[in-house]
Short mmCIF file of C-alpha atoms in Angstrom, two decimals:
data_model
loop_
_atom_site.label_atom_id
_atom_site.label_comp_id
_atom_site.label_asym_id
_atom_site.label_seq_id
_atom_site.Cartn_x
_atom_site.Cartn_y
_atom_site.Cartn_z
CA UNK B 1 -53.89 49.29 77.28
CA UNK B 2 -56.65 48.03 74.93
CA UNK B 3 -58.31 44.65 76.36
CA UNK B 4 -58.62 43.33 72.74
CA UNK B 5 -57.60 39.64 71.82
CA UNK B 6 -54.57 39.47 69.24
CA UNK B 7 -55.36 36.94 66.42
CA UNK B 8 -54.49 33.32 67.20
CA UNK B 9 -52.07 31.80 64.85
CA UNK B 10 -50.79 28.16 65.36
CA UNK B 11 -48.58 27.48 62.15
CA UNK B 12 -51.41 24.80 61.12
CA UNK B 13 -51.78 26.48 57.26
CA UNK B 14 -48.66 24.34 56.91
CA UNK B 15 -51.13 20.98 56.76
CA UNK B 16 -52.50 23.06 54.16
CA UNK B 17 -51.98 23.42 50.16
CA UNK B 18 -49.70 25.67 49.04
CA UNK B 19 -52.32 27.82 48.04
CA UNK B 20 -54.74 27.82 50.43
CA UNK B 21 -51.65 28.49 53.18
CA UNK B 22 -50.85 31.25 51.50
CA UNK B 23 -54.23 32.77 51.43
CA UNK B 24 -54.48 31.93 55.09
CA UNK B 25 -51.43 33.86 55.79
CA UNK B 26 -51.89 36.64 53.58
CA UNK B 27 -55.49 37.03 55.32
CA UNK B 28 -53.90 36.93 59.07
CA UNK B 29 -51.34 39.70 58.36
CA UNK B 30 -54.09 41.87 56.96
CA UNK B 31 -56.55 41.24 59.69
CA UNK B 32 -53.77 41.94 61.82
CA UNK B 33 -52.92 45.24 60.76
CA UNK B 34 -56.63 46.66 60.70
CA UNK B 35 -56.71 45.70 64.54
CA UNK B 36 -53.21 47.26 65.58
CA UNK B 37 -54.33 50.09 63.77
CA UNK B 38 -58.19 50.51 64.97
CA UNK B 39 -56.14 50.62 67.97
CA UNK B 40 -53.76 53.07 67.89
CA UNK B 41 -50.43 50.90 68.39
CA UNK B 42 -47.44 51.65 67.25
CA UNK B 43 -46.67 50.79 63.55
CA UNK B 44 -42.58 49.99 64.18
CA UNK B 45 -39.78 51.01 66.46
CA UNK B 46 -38.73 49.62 69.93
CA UNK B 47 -41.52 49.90 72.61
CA UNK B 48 -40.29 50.68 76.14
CA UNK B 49 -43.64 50.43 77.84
CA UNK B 50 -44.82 47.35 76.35
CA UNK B 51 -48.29 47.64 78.51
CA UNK B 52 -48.08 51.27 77.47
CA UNK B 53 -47.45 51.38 73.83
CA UNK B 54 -46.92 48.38 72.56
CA UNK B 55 -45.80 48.35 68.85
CA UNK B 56 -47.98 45.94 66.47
CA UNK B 57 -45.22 43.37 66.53
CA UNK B 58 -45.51 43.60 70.32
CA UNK B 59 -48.78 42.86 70.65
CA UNK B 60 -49.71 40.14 67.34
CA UNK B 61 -46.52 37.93 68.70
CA UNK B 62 -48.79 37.47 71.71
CA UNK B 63 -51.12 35.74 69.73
CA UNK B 64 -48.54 33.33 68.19
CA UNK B 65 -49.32 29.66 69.37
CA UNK B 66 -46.84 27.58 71.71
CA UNK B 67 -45.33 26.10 68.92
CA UNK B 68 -44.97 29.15 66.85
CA UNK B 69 -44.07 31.08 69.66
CA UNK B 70 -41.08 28.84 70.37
CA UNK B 71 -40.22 29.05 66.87
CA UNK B 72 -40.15 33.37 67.40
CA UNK B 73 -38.24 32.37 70.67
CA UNK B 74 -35.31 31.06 68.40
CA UNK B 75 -34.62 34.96 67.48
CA UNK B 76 -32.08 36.58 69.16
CA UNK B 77 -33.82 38.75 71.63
CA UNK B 78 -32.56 42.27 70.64
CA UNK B 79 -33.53 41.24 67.18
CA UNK B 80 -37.13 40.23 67.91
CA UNK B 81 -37.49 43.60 70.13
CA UNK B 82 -36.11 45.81 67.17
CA UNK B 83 -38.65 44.06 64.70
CA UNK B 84 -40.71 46.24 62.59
CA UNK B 85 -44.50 44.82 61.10
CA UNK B 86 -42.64 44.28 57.61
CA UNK B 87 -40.11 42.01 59.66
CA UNK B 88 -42.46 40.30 61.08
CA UNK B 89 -44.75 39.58 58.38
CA UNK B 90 -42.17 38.55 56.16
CA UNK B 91 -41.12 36.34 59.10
CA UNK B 92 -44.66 35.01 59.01
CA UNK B 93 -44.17 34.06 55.80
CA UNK B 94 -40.99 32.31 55.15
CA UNK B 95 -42.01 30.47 58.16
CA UNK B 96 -44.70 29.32 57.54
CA UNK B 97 -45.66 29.88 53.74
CA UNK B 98 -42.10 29.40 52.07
CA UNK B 99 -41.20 26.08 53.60
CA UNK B 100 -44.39 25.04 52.98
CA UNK B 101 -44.88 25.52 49.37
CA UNK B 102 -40.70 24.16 48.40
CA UNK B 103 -39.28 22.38 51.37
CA UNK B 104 -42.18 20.14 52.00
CA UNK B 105 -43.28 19.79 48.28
CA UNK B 106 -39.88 18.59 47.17
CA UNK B 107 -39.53 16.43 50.27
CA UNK B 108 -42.62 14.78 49.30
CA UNK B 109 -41.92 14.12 45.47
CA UNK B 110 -38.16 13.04 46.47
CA UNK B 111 -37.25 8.68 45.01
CA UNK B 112 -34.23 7.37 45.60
CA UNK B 113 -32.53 7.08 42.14
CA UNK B 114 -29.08 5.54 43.55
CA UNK B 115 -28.37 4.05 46.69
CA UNK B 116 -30.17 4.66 50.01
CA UNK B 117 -27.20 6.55 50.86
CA UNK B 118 -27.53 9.59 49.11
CA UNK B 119 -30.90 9.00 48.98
CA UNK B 120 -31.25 9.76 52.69
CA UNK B 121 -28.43 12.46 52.39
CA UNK B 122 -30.89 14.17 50.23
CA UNK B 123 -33.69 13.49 52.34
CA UNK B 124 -32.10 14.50 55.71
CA UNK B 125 -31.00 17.92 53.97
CA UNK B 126 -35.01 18.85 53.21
CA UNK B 127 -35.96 17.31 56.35
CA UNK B 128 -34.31 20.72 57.85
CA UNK B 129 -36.50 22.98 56.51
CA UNK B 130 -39.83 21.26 57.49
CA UNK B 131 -39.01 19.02 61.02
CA UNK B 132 -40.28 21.30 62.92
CA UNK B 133 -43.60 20.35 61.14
CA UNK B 134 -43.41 16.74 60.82
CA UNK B 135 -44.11 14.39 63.68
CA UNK B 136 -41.62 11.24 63.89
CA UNK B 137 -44.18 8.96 62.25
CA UNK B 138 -44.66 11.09 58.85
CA UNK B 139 -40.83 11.75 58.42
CA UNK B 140 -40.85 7.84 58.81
CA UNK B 141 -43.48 6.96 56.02
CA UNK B 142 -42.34 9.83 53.98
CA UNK B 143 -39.33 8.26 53.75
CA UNK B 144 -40.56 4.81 53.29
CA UNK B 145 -42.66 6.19 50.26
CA UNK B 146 -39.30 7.16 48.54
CA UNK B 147 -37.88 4.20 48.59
CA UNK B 148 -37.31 1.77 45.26
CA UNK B 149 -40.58 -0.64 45.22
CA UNK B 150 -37.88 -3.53 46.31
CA UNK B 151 -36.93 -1.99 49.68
CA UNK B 152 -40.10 -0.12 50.53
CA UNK B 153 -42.23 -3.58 51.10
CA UNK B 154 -39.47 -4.70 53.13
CA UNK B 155 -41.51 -6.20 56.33
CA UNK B 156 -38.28 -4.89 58.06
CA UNK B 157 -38.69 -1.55 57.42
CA UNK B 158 -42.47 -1.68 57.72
CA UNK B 159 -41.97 -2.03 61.42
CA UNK B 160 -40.14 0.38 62.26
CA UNK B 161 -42.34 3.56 62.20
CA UNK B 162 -40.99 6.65 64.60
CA UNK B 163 -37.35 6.55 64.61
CA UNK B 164 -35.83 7.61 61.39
CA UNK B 165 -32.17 7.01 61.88
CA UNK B 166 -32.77 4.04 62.66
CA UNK B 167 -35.04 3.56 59.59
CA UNK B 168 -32.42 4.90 57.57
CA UNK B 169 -29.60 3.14 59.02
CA UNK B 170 -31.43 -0.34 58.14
CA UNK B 171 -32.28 0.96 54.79
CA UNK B 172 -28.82 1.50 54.41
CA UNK B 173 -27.56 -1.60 55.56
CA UNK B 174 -30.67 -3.98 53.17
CA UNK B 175 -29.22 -1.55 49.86
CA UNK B 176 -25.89 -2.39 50.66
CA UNK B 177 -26.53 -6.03 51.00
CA UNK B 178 -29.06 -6.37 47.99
CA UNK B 179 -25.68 -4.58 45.90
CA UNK B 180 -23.41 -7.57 47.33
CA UNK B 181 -25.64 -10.28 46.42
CA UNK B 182 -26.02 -8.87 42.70
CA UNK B 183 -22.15 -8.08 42.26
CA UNK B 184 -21.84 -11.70 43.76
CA UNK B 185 -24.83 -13.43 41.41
CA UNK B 186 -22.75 -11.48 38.41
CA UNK B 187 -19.06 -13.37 39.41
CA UNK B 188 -19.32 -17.13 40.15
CA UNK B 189 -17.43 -17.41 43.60
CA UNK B 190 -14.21 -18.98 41.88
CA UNK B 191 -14.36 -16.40 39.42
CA UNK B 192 -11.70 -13.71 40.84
CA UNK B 193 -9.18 -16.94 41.52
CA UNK B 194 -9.46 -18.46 37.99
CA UNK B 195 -8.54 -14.98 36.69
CA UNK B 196 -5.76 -14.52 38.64
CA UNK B 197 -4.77 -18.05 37.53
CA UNK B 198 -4.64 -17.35 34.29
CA UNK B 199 -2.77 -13.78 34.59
CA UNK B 200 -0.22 -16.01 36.51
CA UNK B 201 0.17 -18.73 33.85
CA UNK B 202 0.52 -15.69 31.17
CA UNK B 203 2.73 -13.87 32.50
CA UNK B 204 5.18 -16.85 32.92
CA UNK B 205 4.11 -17.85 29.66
CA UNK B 206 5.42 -14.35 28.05
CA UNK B 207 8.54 -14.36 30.87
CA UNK B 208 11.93 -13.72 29.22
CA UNK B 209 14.02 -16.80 28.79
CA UNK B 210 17.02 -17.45 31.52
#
């Protein structure tokens, strides 16, 4: 068994540009390959004597930081044992490239257009394919930054910075109470009774004669 290092890799490309994380990957997998092949591992198949023969997925995954480890953790074991170097690189890269360049881009560029509501529905739903990435505190101001100009300032929401359902949840609750207060500035408050007032006086008006 060779004494050789694997290459480190700690998912940080994804702080990255899209560009520059995918040159970073795309360098990594290389470099990997010339090392599992200066020494002799195994290119694919199951390895049985890991300490033996290890196979190149065998021995990079070693190299995999906590937190990207964890993340290769979340494959079924069988699976991960069965990988071959293609698997695994293209692992590597939807991983830690794809999400990167879409999922976080788009979660970045995302306003709210209608209410907060489906604004954070939207939100929540690209939030899965980067939270893994994002500490409570950027999801927070991320989702601050979206916000119409009017809600965004709110001194409210300003202090509340690492809990986002509860961020969301007063969001929520401001939108819907800004929404009452126009419908309400729209229709005087005797507004809905003088109309049904005069609906009443009509219809007796227009009432067949006993």
């Amino acid at each position: 068994m060779t004494s050789a290092t694997p290459p480190a890799f700690d998912g940080s490309c994804l702080r990255m540009t899209p560009y520059e994380c995918h040159a970073f990957v795309t360098h990594y997998l290389s470099h990997c390959k010339i090392i599992c092949r200066l020494h002799g591992f195994q290119g694919d198949g199951k390895s049985q004597l890991f300490h033996v023969h290890p196979t190149y997925v065998d021995w990079i995954s070693t190299g995999l930081s906590h937190q990207a480890f964890a993340k290769w953790q979340r494959i079924p074991d069988e699976e991960r044992r069965e990988f071959t170097w293609l698997q695994y690189a293209t692992w590597i890269q939807t991983s830690f490239t794809f999400k990167r360049t879409y999922g976080r881009a788009l979660l970045t560029s995302l306003k709210q257009e209608r209410s907060v509501v489906d604004y954070s529905f939207a939100f929540n739903t690209l939030l899965e394919t980067v939270e893994d990435t994002l500490e409570p505190l950027a999801q927070c101001t991320l989702y601050r930054k979206g916000l119409k100009p009017d809600l965004k300032d709110r001194p409210e929401l300003n202090a509340i910075h690492e809990n986002l359902n509860t961020l969301q949840s007063e969001a929520e609750c401001l939108d819907a109470l800004k929404e009452h207060l126009r419908y309400d500035s729209r229709n005087p408050p005797n507004m809905w009774s003088q109309i049904g007032c005069a609906t009443e006086a009509l219809q007796q008006q227009h009432a067949p004669q006993q």
